CSV table of C-alpha atoms in Angstrom, one decimal:
chain,number,residue,atom,x,y,z
E,1,MET,CA,0.0,0.0,0.0
E,2,PRO,CA,1.5,3.4,-1.0
E,3,ARG,CA,2.7,5.6,1.8
E,4,SER,CA,0.6,8.8,2.2
E,5,ILE,CA,2.5,12.0,2.4
E,6,ILE,CA,2.0,15.8,2.3
E,7,LEU,CA,4.9,17.6,0.6
E,8,ASP,CA,5.5,21.2,1.8
E,9,VAL,CA,7.6,23.0,-0.8
E,10,ASP,CA,9.2,26.3,-1.7
E,11,THR,CA,9.5,25.2,-5.2
E,12,GLY,CA,12.8,26.0,-6.9
E,13,THR,CA,14.9,23.4,-8.8
E,14,ASP,CA,15.4,20.8,-6.1
E,15,ASP,CA,11.9,20.9,-4.8
E,16,ALA,CA,10.7,20.4,-8.4
E,17,ILE,CA,12.6,17.1,-8.6
E,18,ALA,CA,11.3,16.0,-5.2
E,19,ILE,CA,7.7,16.7,-6.3
E,20,MET,CA,8.2,14.6,-9.5
E,21,MET,CA,9.7,11.7,-7.6
E,22,ALA,CA,6.8,11.7,-5.0
E,23,ALA,CA,4.1,12.3,-7.6
E,24,LEU,CA,5.3,9.5,-9.9
E,25,SER,CA,6.4,6.7,-7.6
E,26,PRO,CA,3.8,4.0,-7.1
E,27,GLU,CA,5.1,3.6,-3.6
E,28,ILE,CA,3.9,7.1,-2.5
E,29,ASP,CA,0.5,8.6,-2.4
E,30,LEU,CA,1.1,12.3,-2.7
E,31,VAL,CA,-2.0,13.7,-1.0
E,32,ALA,CA,-1.2,17.3,-1.7
E,33,CYS,CA,1.5,19.9,-2.0
E,34,THR,CA,1.5,22.9,0.3
E,35,THR,CA,3.6,25.9,-0.7
E,36,VAL,CA,5.7,28.3,1.4
E,37,TRP,CA,8.0,31.2,0.9
E,38,GLY,CA,11.8,30.5,0.8
E,39,ASN,CA,13.6,30.0,-2.4
E,40,ARG,CA,11.2,32.5,-3.9
E,41,PRO,CA,8.1,34.4,-2.7
E,42,VAL,CA,5.1,32.1,-2.2
E,43,GLU,CA,3.5,33.5,-5.4
E,44,ASP,CA,6.4,32.1,-7.4
E,45,THR,CA,6.8,28.8,-5.4
E,46,THR,CA,3.1,28.1,-5.9
E,47,ASP,CA,3.2,28.8,-9.6
E,48,ASN,CA,6.3,26.6,-10.0
E,49,THR,CA,4.6,23.8,-8.1
E,50,LEU,CA,1.6,23.9,-10.4
E,51,ARG,CA,4.0,24.0,-13.5
E,52,VAL,CA,5.7,20.8,-12.3
E,53,LEU,CA,2.6,18.9,-11.6
E,54,ASP,CA,0.9,19.9,-14.9
E,55,TYR,CA,4.0,19.0,-16.9
E,56,ILE,CA,4.1,15.4,-15.6
E,57,ASN,CA,0.4,15.0,-15.9
E,58,ARG,CA,-0.4,15.1,-12.2
E,59,SER,CA,-2.5,18.2,-12.0
E,60,ASP,CA,-5.0,16.0,-10.0
E,61,ILE,CA,-2.7,16.6,-7.0
E,62,PRO,CA,-4.1,19.7,-5.2
E,63,VAL,CA,-1.8,22.6,-4.3
E,64,TYR,CA,-2.5,24.8,-1.3
E,65,ARG,CA,-0.8,28.2,-1.1
E,66,GLY,CA,0.9,28.8,2.3
E,67,LEU,CA,2.6,31.6,4.2
E,68,ASP,CA,4.8,34.3,2.7
E,69,GLU,CA,6.8,35.6,5.6
E,70,PRO,CA,8.5,34.1,8.7
E,71,PHE,CA,6.5,32.6,11.5
E,72,GLY,CA,8.9,34.1,14.0
E,73,PRO,CA,10.5,37.6,14.3
E,74,ILE,CA,13.8,38.1,12.5
E,75,VAL,CA,15.9,39.3,15.4
E,76,VAL,CA,19.2,39.4,13.5
E,77,PRO,CA,19.7,41.6,10.4
E,78,GLN,CA,19.9,39.5,7.3
E,79,PRO,CA,19.8,39.9,3.5
E,80,ASN,CA,16.6,39.6,1.5
E,81,PRO,CA,15.5,36.1,2.5
E,82,SER,CA,14.5,35.3,-1.1
E,83,ASP,CA,18.0,36.0,-2.5
E,84,ASP,CA,20.5,33.2,-3.0
E,85,HIS,CA,24.2,33.3,-3.6
E,86,SER,CA,23.8,32.5,-7.3
E,87,GLY,CA,21.9,35.7,-8.1
E,88,GLY,CA,18.7,33.8,-8.8
E,89,LYS,CA,20.2,31.2,-11.1
E,90,MET,CA,19.7,28.4,-8.6
E,91,HIS,CA,16.0,29.1,-8.3
E,92,PRO,CA,14.6,31.2,-11.1
E,93,LYS,CA,11.3,33.0,-10.7
E,94,GLU,CA,9.8,30.7,-13.3
E,95,LEU,CA,11.0,27.2,-13.9
E,96,ASP,CA,11.8,26.4,-17.5
E,97,LEU,CA,8.5,24.6,-17.9
E,98,PRO,CA,5.3,25.6,-19.7
E,99,PRO,CA,2.9,27.9,-17.7
E,100,ALA,CA,0.4,25.9,-15.6
E,101,SER,CA,-3.3,25.6,-16.7
E,102,SER,CA,-4.3,24.4,-13.2
E,103,VAL,CA,-4.7,26.7,-10.2
E,104,ALA,CA,-4.1,26.5,-6.5
E,105,GLN,CA,-7.0,25.7,-4.1
E,106,THR,CA,-8.8,28.6,-2.5
E,107,GLN,CA,-8.2,27.3,1.0
E,108,GLY,CA,-4.9,28.3,2.6
E,109,ALA,CA,-2.3,25.7,3.3
E,110,VAL,CA,-2.2,26.2,7.1
E,111,GLU,CA,-5.9,25.9,7.5
E,112,TRP,CA,-6.0,22.9,5.2
E,113,LEU,CA,-3.2,21.2,7.1
E,114,VAL,CA,-5.0,21.6,10.4
E,115,GLU,CA,-8.4,20.5,9.0
E,116,THR,CA,-6.9,17.5,7.1
E,117,LEU,CA,-4.8,16.2,10.0
E,118,ARG,CA,-7.6,16.6,12.5
E,119,ALA,CA,-9.8,14.4,10.2
E,120,ARG,CA,-7.2,11.7,9.5
E,121,THR,CA,-8.0,8.2,10.6
E,122,GLU,CA,-4.7,6.8,9.3
E,123,PRO,CA,-1.2,8.2,10.0
E,124,ILE,CA,0.4,10.4,7.4
E,125,THR,CA,3.9,11.5,6.8
E,126,LEU,CA,4.8,15.2,6.5
E,127,VAL,CA,7.7,16.1,4.2
E,128,PRO,CA,8.6,19.8,4.6
E,129,VAL,CA,11.5,20.7,2.3
E,130,GLY,CA,11.4,24.5,2.7
E,131,PRO,CA,11.2,26.8,5.7
E,132,LEU,CA,9.1,25.3,8.4
E,133,THR,CA,6.7,28.3,8.5
E,134,ASN,CA,3.5,26.4,7.5
E,135,ILE,CA,4.2,23.5,9.8
E,136,ALA,CA,4.9,25.7,12.9
E,137,ALA,CA,1.8,27.8,12.2
E,138,ALA,CA,-0.4,24.7,11.9
E,139,ILE,CA,0.8,23.0,15.1
E,140,THR,CA,0.5,26.3,17.0
E,141,LEU,CA,-3.2,26.5,15.9
E,142,ASP,CA,-3.8,22.9,17.0
E,143,PRO,CA,-0.9,21.0,18.8
E,144,SER,CA,-3.0,17.8,18.7
E,145,ILE,CA,-2.4,17.3,15.0
E,146,ILE,CA,1.1,16.0,15.6
E,147,ASP,CA,-0.5,12.8,16.8
E,148,LYS,CA,-1.7,12.1,13.3
E,149,VAL,CA,1.8,12.3,11.9
E,150,ASP,CA,3.8,9.1,12.0
E,151,GLU,CA,7.0,10.8,10.7
E,152,ILE,CA,8.1,14.2,9.7
E,153,VAL,CA,11.0,14.2,7.2
E,154,ILE,CA,12.7,17.6,7.1
E,155,MET,CA,15.2,18.8,4.5
E,156,GLY,CA,17.2,21.4,6.4
E,157,GLY,CA,20.1,22.2,8.7
E,158,ALA,CA,23.7,21.4,8.6
E,159,HIS,CA,26.4,20.2,11.0
E,160,ALA,CA,29.7,20.8,9.2
E,161,PHE,CA,28.9,23.8,7.0
E,162,GLY,CA,26.1,26.1,6.0
E,163,ASN,CA,25.0,27.5,2.6
E,164,ALA,CA,23.0,30.6,3.5
E,165,THR,CA,25.8,31.6,6.0
E,166,PRO,CA,28.9,29.9,7.2
E,167,SER,CA,26.8,28.5,10.1
E,168,ALA,CA,23.3,28.0,8.7
E,169,GLU,CA,21.5,26.1,5.9
E,170,SER,CA,19.0,28.1,3.9
E,171,ASN,CA,15.6,26.5,5.0
E,172,ILE,CA,16.3,26.8,8.7
E,173,TRP,CA,18.0,30.2,8.3
E,174,HIS,CA,14.9,31.6,6.6
E,175,ASP,CA,12.7,30.9,9.7
E,176,PRO,CA,14.6,29.5,12.7
E,177,VAL,CA,11.8,30.3,15.1
E,178,ALA,CA,9.5,28.1,13.1
E,179,ALA,CA,12.1,25.3,13.1
E,180,ASP,CA,12.5,25.7,16.9
E,181,VAL,CA,8.7,25.3,17.3
E,182,VAL,CA,8.7,22.1,15.1
E,183,PHE,CA,11.6,20.5,16.9
E,184,LYS,CA,10.1,21.1,20.3
E,185,ALA,CA,6.6,20.1,19.3
E,186,GLY,CA,6.8,16.4,20.3
E,187,PHE,CA,6.5,14.7,16.9
E,188,GLU,CA,6.8,10.9,17.3
E,189,ARG,CA,9.6,10.7,14.8
E,190,ILE,CA,11.7,13.5,13.2
E,191,VAL,CA,14.1,12.7,10.4
E,192,LEU,CA,16.5,15.5,9.5
E,193,VAL,CA,18.2,15.5,6.1
E,194,PRO,CA,20.9,18.2,6.4
E,195,LEU,CA,23.5,19.4,3.9
E,196,ASP,CA,26.0,16.9,5.3
E,197,SER,CA,24.0,14.1,3.7
E,198,THR,CA,22.7,15.8,0.6
E,199,HIS,CA,26.2,16.8,-0.4
E,200,ASP,CA,27.1,13.1,-0.3
E,201,ALA,CA,24.5,12.4,-3.0
E,202,LEU,CA,25.7,14.7,-5.8
E,203,VAL,CA,24.3,14.2,-9.3
E,204,THR,CA,26.6,14.9,-12.3
E,205,GLY,CA,26.1,16.5,-15.7
E,206,ALA,CA,26.6,13.1,-17.3
E,207,GLN,CA,23.8,11.7,-15.2
E,208,ALA,CA,21.6,14.6,-16.1
E,209,SER,CA,22.1,13.7,-19.8
E,210,GLU,CA,21.1,10.1,-19.0
E,211,LEU,CA,17.9,11.3,-17.4
E,212,GLN,CA,17.2,13.6,-20.4
E,213,ALA,CA,17.7,10.6,-22.7
E,214,LEU,CA,14.9,8.8,-21.0
E,215,GLY,CA,12.6,11.0,-23.0
E,216,THR,CA,9.9,11.2,-20.3
E,217,PRO,CA,8.5,14.5,-19.2
E,218,ALA,CA,10.0,14.0,-15.7
E,219,GLY,CA,13.3,13.0,-17.1
E,220,LEU,CA,13.5,16.1,-19.3
E,221,ALA,CA,12.4,18.4,-16.5
E,222,THR,CA,14.8,16.8,-14.0
E,223,ALA,CA,17.7,17.2,-16.4
E,224,ILE,CA,16.8,20.9,-16.9
E,225,CYS,CA,16.8,21.5,-13.2
E,226,ILE,CA,20.0,19.6,-12.5
E,227,GLN,CA,21.8,21.4,-15.3
E,228,GLN,CA,20.7,24.8,-13.8
E,229,ARG,CA,21.8,23.7,-10.4
E,230,ILE,CA,25.2,22.7,-11.7
E,231,VAL,CA,25.8,26.0,-13.4
E,232,ALA,CA,24.7,27.9,-10.3
E,233,HIS,CA,26.9,25.7,-8.0
E,234,ASP,CA,29.9,26.0,-10.2
E,235,GLU,CA,29.6,29.8,-9.9
E,236,SER,CA,28.8,30.1,-6.2
E,237,GLN,CA,29.3,26.8,-4.4
E,238,PRO,CA,31.7,24.6,-6.3
E,239,GLN,CA,31.4,20.9,-5.4
E,240,ALA,CA,34.0,18.3,-4.6
E,241,ILE,CA,33.1,16.4,-7.8
E,242,PRO,CA,33.4,18.6,-10.9
E,243,ASP,CA,30.2,19.3,-13.0
E,244,SER,CA,27.9,18.2,-10.2
E,245,ALA,CA,25.3,19.5,-7.8
E,246,PRO,CA,23.3,18.3,-4.7
E,247,ILE,CA,19.5,17.8,-5.2
E,248,HIS,CA,18.8,18.4,-1.5
E,249,ASP,CA,15.0,18.0,-1.3
E,250,ALA,CA,14.9,14.9,-3.4
E,251,VAL,CA,16.9,13.0,-0.9
E,252,CYS,CA,13.9,13.1,1.5
E,253,ILE,CA,11.8,11.3,-1.1
E,254,ALA,CA,14.6,8.8,-1.7
E,255,TYR,CA,14.6,8.0,2.0
E,256,LEU,CA,10.9,7.2,1.9
E,257,LEU,CA,11.5,4.8,-1.0
E,258,ASP,CA,14.6,3.2,0.5
E,259,PRO,CA,15.8,4.2,4.0
E,260,ALA,CA,19.2,2.7,3.1
E,261,VAL,CA,20.0,5.8,1.2
E,262,ILE,CA,20.7,7.8,4.4
E,263,PRO,CA,22.0,6.0,7.5
E,264,LEU,CA,20.5,7.7,10.6
E,265,ASN,CA,21.9,8.8,13.9
E,266,HIS,CA,19.7,9.4,16.9
E,267,LEU,CA,20.9,12.8,18.2
E,268,HIS,CA,19.7,16.0,19.8
E,269,VAL,CA,19.1,18.9,17.4
E,270,GLY,CA,18.7,22.5,18.7
E,271,ILE,CA,18.0,25.6,16.7
E,272,GLU,CA,19.9,28.8,17.2
E,273,THR,CA,17.5,31.8,17.0
E,274,THR,CA,19.5,34.7,18.3
E,275,GLY,CA,23.2,34.4,17.6
E,276,VAL,CA,24.6,37.1,15.3
E,277,ARG,CA,27.0,34.7,13.5
E,278,THR,CA,25.1,31.5,14.2
E,279,PHE,CA,21.5,32.6,13.5
E,280,GLY,CA,19.6,29.7,12.0
E,281,ARG,CA,22.3,27.1,12.8
E,282,THR,CA,21.2,23.6,13.7
E,283,VAL,CA,23.3,22.6,16.7
E,284,ILE,CA,23.6,18.8,16.3
E,285,ASP,CA,25.1,17.1,19.3
E,286,VAL,CA,27.1,14.5,17.4
E,287,ARG,CA,29.2,13.6,20.5
E,288,HIS,CA,26.5,13.6,23.1
E,289,ARG,CA,28.1,16.4,25.0
E,290,GLY,CA,24.8,18.1,25.9
E,291,MET,CA,22.3,17.2,28.7
E,292,GLU,CA,19.3,16.9,26.3
E,293,GLU,CA,17.9,13.7,25.1
E,294,PRO,CA,18.0,12.9,21.3
E,295,ASN,CA,15.0,14.3,19.5
E,296,ALA,CA,15.7,13.5,15.9
E,297,PHE,CA,17.2,10.9,13.6
E,298,VAL,CA,19.9,12.8,11.6
E,299,ALA,CA,21.5,11.8,8.3
E,300,LEU,CA,25.1,12.8,8.2
E,301,THR,CA,26.0,10.8,5.1
E,302,ALA,CA,24.3,9.4,2.0
E,303,ASP,CA,24.8,6.7,-0.6
E,304,ALA,CA,25.0,8.5,-4.0
E,305,ASP,CA,24.5,5.4,-6.0
E,306,VAL,CA,21.3,4.4,-4.2
E,307,PHE,CA,20.0,8.0,-4.6
E,308,TYR,CA,20.7,8.1,-8.3
E,309,ARG,CA,19.1,4.7,-8.8
E,310,LEU,CA,15.9,5.8,-7.0
E,311,LEU,CA,15.9,9.2,-8.9
E,312,LYS,CA,16.2,7.5,-12.2
E,313,GLU,CA,13.5,4.9,-11.5
E,314,CYS,CA,11.0,7.6,-10.5
E,315,VAL,CA,11.6,10.0,-13.4
E,316,SER,CA,11.5,7.2,-16.0
E,317,ILE,CA,7.8,6.8,-15.2
E,318,GLN,CA,5.3,8.5,-17.5
E,319,ARG,CA,1.7,9.2,-16.5
């Protein structure tokens, strides 16, 4: 029986690939996509989400527009939160896909999340791969909804290095107060997929060409996104493997399909919400030096071969 998930996205290039994997895999029932600000303003992330689903013939999956500003106050000065170090090349305003003919639902994402989770009789998995703004707002409105979630799989954070700042990963840096709320909420199982693991699962330009050669809509769209990411990374964040880029958000979907892709460590994760140089940092207690009990299962490595196999299997499917 497919696993039911809700995918919360700030759709730029890596979110797009995660959406396609989740929407096409027969092992996943993608109940809906909720959108949030982050890589771009929510107007853009919603439009891009609709473009992706239309392009792969999954416009039957509803899209709910979420919040467009942080849940918590920004207490440390920071650049425009919708900017990235690539000057917009990593996550363009409009993905290089045809305009969508479908439209977002009229109900807002936060209200829909609360209403849907309240009504669930079977557990569901939350997969937020953008700032945690929508999730924090929903559980603040009704903390009981966490009991309907069997697992929350979060793309965000970093132990060894950041990408928004030297200390912080972009999703958490955008709204660390929201992340703090989520990590303290009491979810039964939190899985954190930080940069440490996603940078172990790099995809190369040659592999992008393989996916393009599949000839499927998802293969073509994935190749476009990967090639954009490689160009942007080469300019702003060169990778250890030449002509490659991480596809952060897609690693979360790969984990749902085959947990072997990311070995997990049971650790305590805290969110820094006030530090001038460490604002948005995920403090991951890898050596158990703190007094707090582990609250998350954290992936610090990944198997690139397993990831690419799962990616290729998903985007080879045509609906």
